[in-house]
CSV table of C-alpha atoms and ligand atoms in Angstrom, one decimal:
chain,number,residue,atom,x,y,z
A,1,MET,CA,3.4,142.4,0.0
A,2,THR,CA,-0.1,143.3,-1.3
A,3,ALA,CA,-1.0,142.3,-4.9
A,4,ALA,CA,-1.0,146.0,-6.0
A,5,ALA,CA,2.6,146.4,-4.8
A,6,GLN,CA,4.0,143.4,-6.6
A,7,PRO,CA,5.9,144.0,-9.8
A,8,ALA,CA,3.7,143.5,-12.9
A,9,ASP,CA,6.3,141.5,-14.9
A,10,ASP,CA,4.3,138.3,-14.5
A,11,LEU,CA,1.4,140.0,-16.3
A,12,LYS,CA,3.6,141.9,-18.8
A,13,ARG,CA,5.0,138.6,-20.1
A,14,LEU,CA,1.5,137.6,-21.1
A,15,ILE,CA,0.9,140.6,-23.4
A,16,ARG,CA,1.6,139.8,-27.0
A,17,GLU,CA,3.4,142.5,-29.0
A,18,VAL,CA,2.2,142.6,-32.7
A,19,PRO,CA,4.3,144.7,-35.0
A,20,ASP,CA,2.8,146.7,-37.8
A,21,TRP,CA,-0.8,146.3,-36.7
A,22,PRO,CA,-3.3,147.8,-37.5
A,23,LYS,CA,-0.9,149.6,-39.8
A,24,PRO,CA,2.9,149.8,-40.6
A,25,GLY,CA,4.9,151.3,-37.8
A,26,ILE,CA,2.5,150.6,-35.0
A,27,LEU,CA,3.5,148.0,-32.3
A,28,PHE,CA,0.1,146.8,-31.0
A,29,TYR,CA,-0.1,145.5,-27.4
A,30,ASP,CA,-2.5,142.6,-27.6
A,31,ILE,CA,-4.1,141.9,-24.2
A,32,THR,CA,-6.1,138.8,-25.4
A,33,THR,CA,-3.2,136.6,-24.5
A,34,LEU,CA,-3.4,137.8,-20.9
A,35,LEU,CA,-7.2,137.7,-20.8
A,36,LYS,CA,-7.4,134.0,-21.6
A,37,ASN,CA,-5.2,133.2,-18.6
A,38,GLY,CA,-7.6,132.9,-15.7
A,39,PRO,CA,-5.1,133.3,-12.7
A,40,ALA,CA,-3.4,136.2,-14.5
A,41,LEU,CA,-6.8,138.0,-15.1
A,42,HIS,CA,-7.7,137.4,-11.5
A,43,ARG,CA,-4.4,139.0,-10.3
A,44,LEU,CA,-4.8,141.9,-12.6
A,45,ILE,CA,-8.3,142.8,-11.3
A,46,ASP,CA,-7.1,142.2,-7.7
A,47,ARG,CA,-4.3,144.8,-8.3
A,48,PHE,CA,-6.7,147.3,-9.6
A,49,ALA,CA,-9.1,146.7,-6.8
A,50,GLU,CA,-6.4,147.1,-4.2
A,51,ARG,CA,-5.3,150.4,-5.7
A,52,TYR,CA,-8.8,151.9,-5.5
A,53,ALA,CA,-10.0,150.3,-2.3
A,54,GLY,CA,-11.3,153.1,0.0
A,55,HIS,CA,-11.4,155.7,-2.8
A,56,ASN,CA,-15.2,155.9,-2.7
A,57,ILE,CA,-15.7,155.4,-6.4
A,58,ASP,CA,-19.4,155.6,-7.4
A,59,LEU,CA,-19.0,154.7,-11.0
A,60,ILE,CA,-16.5,153.2,-13.4
A,61,ALA,CA,-16.6,154.7,-16.9
A,62,GLY,CA,-15.2,152.2,-19.3
A,63,ILE,CA,-14.1,153.3,-22.8
A,64,GLU,CA,-15.3,151.2,-25.8
A,65,ALA,CA,-14.2,148.6,-26.5
A,66,ARG,CA,-11.5,147.2,-24.3
A,67,GLY,CA,-12.5,149.4,-21.3
A,68,PHE,CA,-15.6,147.2,-21.3
A,69,ILE,CA,-13.5,144.2,-20.4
A,70,PHE,CA,-11.8,145.5,-17.3
A,71,GLY,CA,-14.2,148.2,-16.2
A,72,PRO,CA,-17.2,146.0,-15.1
A,73,ALA,CA,-14.9,143.5,-13.3
A,74,LEU,CA,-13.4,146.3,-11.3
A,75,ALA,CA,-16.8,147.9,-10.7
A,76,TYR,CA,-18.0,144.6,-9.3
A,77,ARG,CA,-15.1,144.4,-6.9
A,78,LEU,CA,-15.5,148.1,-5.8
A,79,GLY,CA,-19.3,147.9,-5.5
A,80,ALA,CA,-19.5,150.7,-8.0
A,81,GLY,CA,-21.8,151.1,-11.1
A,82,PHE,CA,-20.6,150.9,-14.7
A,83,VAL,CA,-21.1,153.5,-17.4
A,84,PRO,CA,-20.2,152.6,-21.0
A,85,VAL,CA,-18.4,155.4,-22.9
A,86,ARG,CA,-19.2,154.5,-26.5
A,87,LYS,CA,-18.4,155.3,-30.1
A,88,PRO,CA,-21.0,157.5,-31.9
A,89,LYS,CA,-24.5,156.3,-32.5
A,90,LYS,CA,-24.4,153.2,-30.3
A,91,LEU,CA,-26.3,154.5,-27.3
A,92,PRO,CA,-30.1,154.5,-27.6
A,93,SER,CA,-31.2,157.5,-25.4
A,94,VAL,CA,-30.1,161.1,-25.2
A,95,THR,CA,-26.3,161.5,-25.2
A,96,VAL,CA,-23.6,164.1,-24.7
A,97,SER,CA,-20.5,163.8,-26.9
A,98,ALA,CA,-16.8,164.8,-27.0
A,99,LYS,CA,-14.6,165.1,-30.0
A,100,TYR,CA,-10.9,164.3,-29.9
A,101,SER,CA,-8.0,164.3,-32.3
A,102,LEU,CA,-6.5,161.2,-33.9
A,103,GLU,CA,-3.3,161.0,-35.9
A,104,TYR,CA,-5.5,161.7,-39.0
A,105,GLY,CA,-8.8,163.5,-38.3
A,106,THR,CA,-11.0,163.3,-35.3
A,107,ASP,CA,-13.2,160.8,-33.4
A,108,THR,CA,-16.1,161.1,-31.0
A,109,LEU,CA,-17.1,159.5,-27.7
A,110,GLU,CA,-20.6,159.5,-26.3
A,111,VAL,CA,-22.3,158.8,-23.0
A,112,HIS,CA,-25.9,158.9,-21.9
A,113,GLN,CA,-26.9,162.2,-20.5
A,114,ASP,CA,-28.4,160.6,-17.4
A,115,ALA,CA,-25.5,158.2,-16.8
A,116,ILE,CA,-23.8,160.3,-14.2
A,117,GLN,CA,-25.4,162.4,-11.4
A,118,PRO,CA,-23.7,165.7,-10.4
A,119,GLY,CA,-21.0,165.1,-7.8
A,120,GLN,CA,-20.6,161.4,-8.4
A,121,SER,CA,-17.1,160.1,-8.3
A,122,VAL,CA,-16.1,158.5,-11.6
A,123,LEU,CA,-13.0,156.4,-12.3
A,124,ILE,CA,-12.2,156.2,-16.0
A,125,VAL,CA,-10.8,152.8,-17.2
A,126,ASP,CA,-9.3,151.7,-20.4
A,127,ASP,CA,-6.9,149.0,-21.5
A,128,LEU,CA,-4.1,151.3,-22.7
A,129,ILE,CA,-3.1,154.9,-22.7
A,130,ALA,CA,-1.1,156.0,-25.7
A,131,THR,CA,-1.3,159.8,-26.5
A,132,GLY,CA,-4.1,160.3,-23.9
A,133,GLY,CA,-6.6,161.8,-26.3
A,134,THR,CA,-9.2,159.2,-25.8
A,135,ALA,CA,-8.9,159.4,-22.0
A,136,ALA,CA,-9.1,163.2,-22.1
A,137,ALA,CA,-12.3,163.0,-24.1
A,138,ALA,CA,-13.8,160.6,-21.6
A,139,ALA,CA,-12.9,163.0,-18.8
A,140,GLN,CA,-14.6,165.9,-20.7
A,141,LEU,CA,-17.8,163.8,-20.9
A,142,VAL,CA,-17.8,163.1,-17.1
A,143,GLU,CA,-17.2,166.8,-16.3
A,144,THR,CA,-19.9,167.9,-18.8
A,145,LEU,CA,-22.3,165.9,-16.7
A,146,HIS,CA,-20.8,167.5,-13.5
A,147,GLY,CA,-19.3,164.2,-12.3
A,148,LYS,CA,-16.0,164.3,-10.5
A,149,VAL,CA,-13.2,162.5,-12.2
A,150,ALA,CA,-11.7,160.3,-9.4
A,151,GLY,CA,-8.8,159.3,-11.7
A,152,PHE,CA,-7.8,157.1,-14.6
A,153,GLY,CA,-6.8,153.4,-14.5
A,154,PHE,CA,-5.1,151.7,-17.4
A,155,VAL,CA,-3.7,148.2,-17.8
A,156,VAL,CA,-0.9,149.5,-20.0
A,157,GLU,CA,0.8,152.9,-20.4
A,158,LEU,CA,3.0,153.8,-23.3
A,159,THR,CA,5.1,156.3,-21.2
A,160,PHE,CA,7.1,157.4,-24.2
A,161,LEU,CA,4.0,159.0,-25.8
A,162,ASN,CA,3.5,161.1,-22.6
A,163,GLY,CA,-0.3,160.7,-22.5
A,164,ARG,CA,-0.3,162.0,-19.0
A,165,ALA,CA,0.4,165.5,-20.4
A,166,LYS,CA,-3.2,165.5,-21.7
A,167,LEU,CA,-4.5,164.7,-18.2
A,168,PRO,CA,-3.0,167.3,-16.0
A,169,GLY,CA,-3.9,167.3,-12.3
A,170,TYR,CA,-5.6,163.9,-12.3
A,171,ASP,CA,-4.7,160.8,-10.4
A,172,ILE,CA,-3.4,158.3,-13.0
A,173,PHE,CA,-2.5,154.7,-12.4
A,174,SER,CA,-1.2,152.0,-14.8
A,175,LEU,CA,-0.4,148.4,-14.0
A,176,MET,CA,2.3,148.1,-16.7
A,177,GLN,CA,4.5,150.6,-18.5
A,178,TYR,CA,6.4,150.5,-21.8
A,179,ASP,CA,9.1,153.1,-22.3
A,180,LYS,CA,9.8,152.5,-26.0
B,1,AMP,P1,-4.8,157.3,-27.2
B,1,AMP,O1,-6.0,158.1,-27.4
B,1,AMP,O2,-3.7,157.7,-28.2
B,1,AMP,O3,-4.3,157.3,-25.7
B,1,AMP,O4,-5.1,155.8,-27.6
B,1,AMP,C1,-5.7,155.0,-26.6
B,1,AMP,C2,-6.7,154.0,-27.3
B,1,AMP,O5,-6.2,153.4,-28.4
B,1,AMP,C3,-7.0,152.9,-26.3
B,1,AMP,O6,-8.4,152.6,-26.3
B,1,AMP,C4,-6.2,151.7,-26.8
B,1,AMP,O7,-6.9,150.5,-26.8
B,1,AMP,C5,-5.8,152.1,-28.3
B,1,AMP,N1,-4.4,151.9,-28.6
B,1,AMP,C6,-3.6,153.0,-29.0
B,1,AMP,N2,-2.3,152.6,-29.3
B,1,AMP,C7,-2.3,151.2,-29.0
B,1,AMP,C8,-1.3,150.2,-29.1
B,1,AMP,N3,0.0,150.5,-29.5
B,1,AMP,N4,-1.6,148.9,-28.8
B,1,AMP,C9,-2.9,148.6,-28.4
B,1,AMP,N5,-3.9,149.6,-28.3
B,1,AMP,C10,-3.6,150.8,-28.6
């Protein structure tokens, strides 16, 4: 069996669940307890790399901040470049931005205008998909620059929040799912 085809329970056990953080009612999935385990981190990146082998990915777009942990490791394995998708006012050169809705109010993501060339195949990576708003904003940035969204890769998917509904028609992969 390939690493990608193995059940992810071995990795899931290493994710710490923190109730009521950062605010009451939120169950936070803390990946730091997985990250500090060398063999587990290795398996995780192997599984991602197997999933995307042969997909001709030019760039990984990692979403700040935890997409910066997994994105570059996967980019290295795929021989792809890495593009940071950042919170506002962090990037030094000319940027394009996309606004998205949060539970209360809005937030913005930015990418350098010259980060993606038209037609490049871009895989968007983050640690977790909840409602999908963050990932959808990242896709908007890629497409504003005429990149092609090759898909979305997440370590964790909160399936009960149906974030996939915000990403219709795209290839979406998650290593671990939580259904409640
Ligand atoms: P969303 O836009 O709702 O899909 O939220 C995804 C972003 O918020 C990701 O960057 C996650 O790191 C973070 N996030 C949302 N909910 C959680 C959660 N329950 N545990 C950990 N991270 C979360």
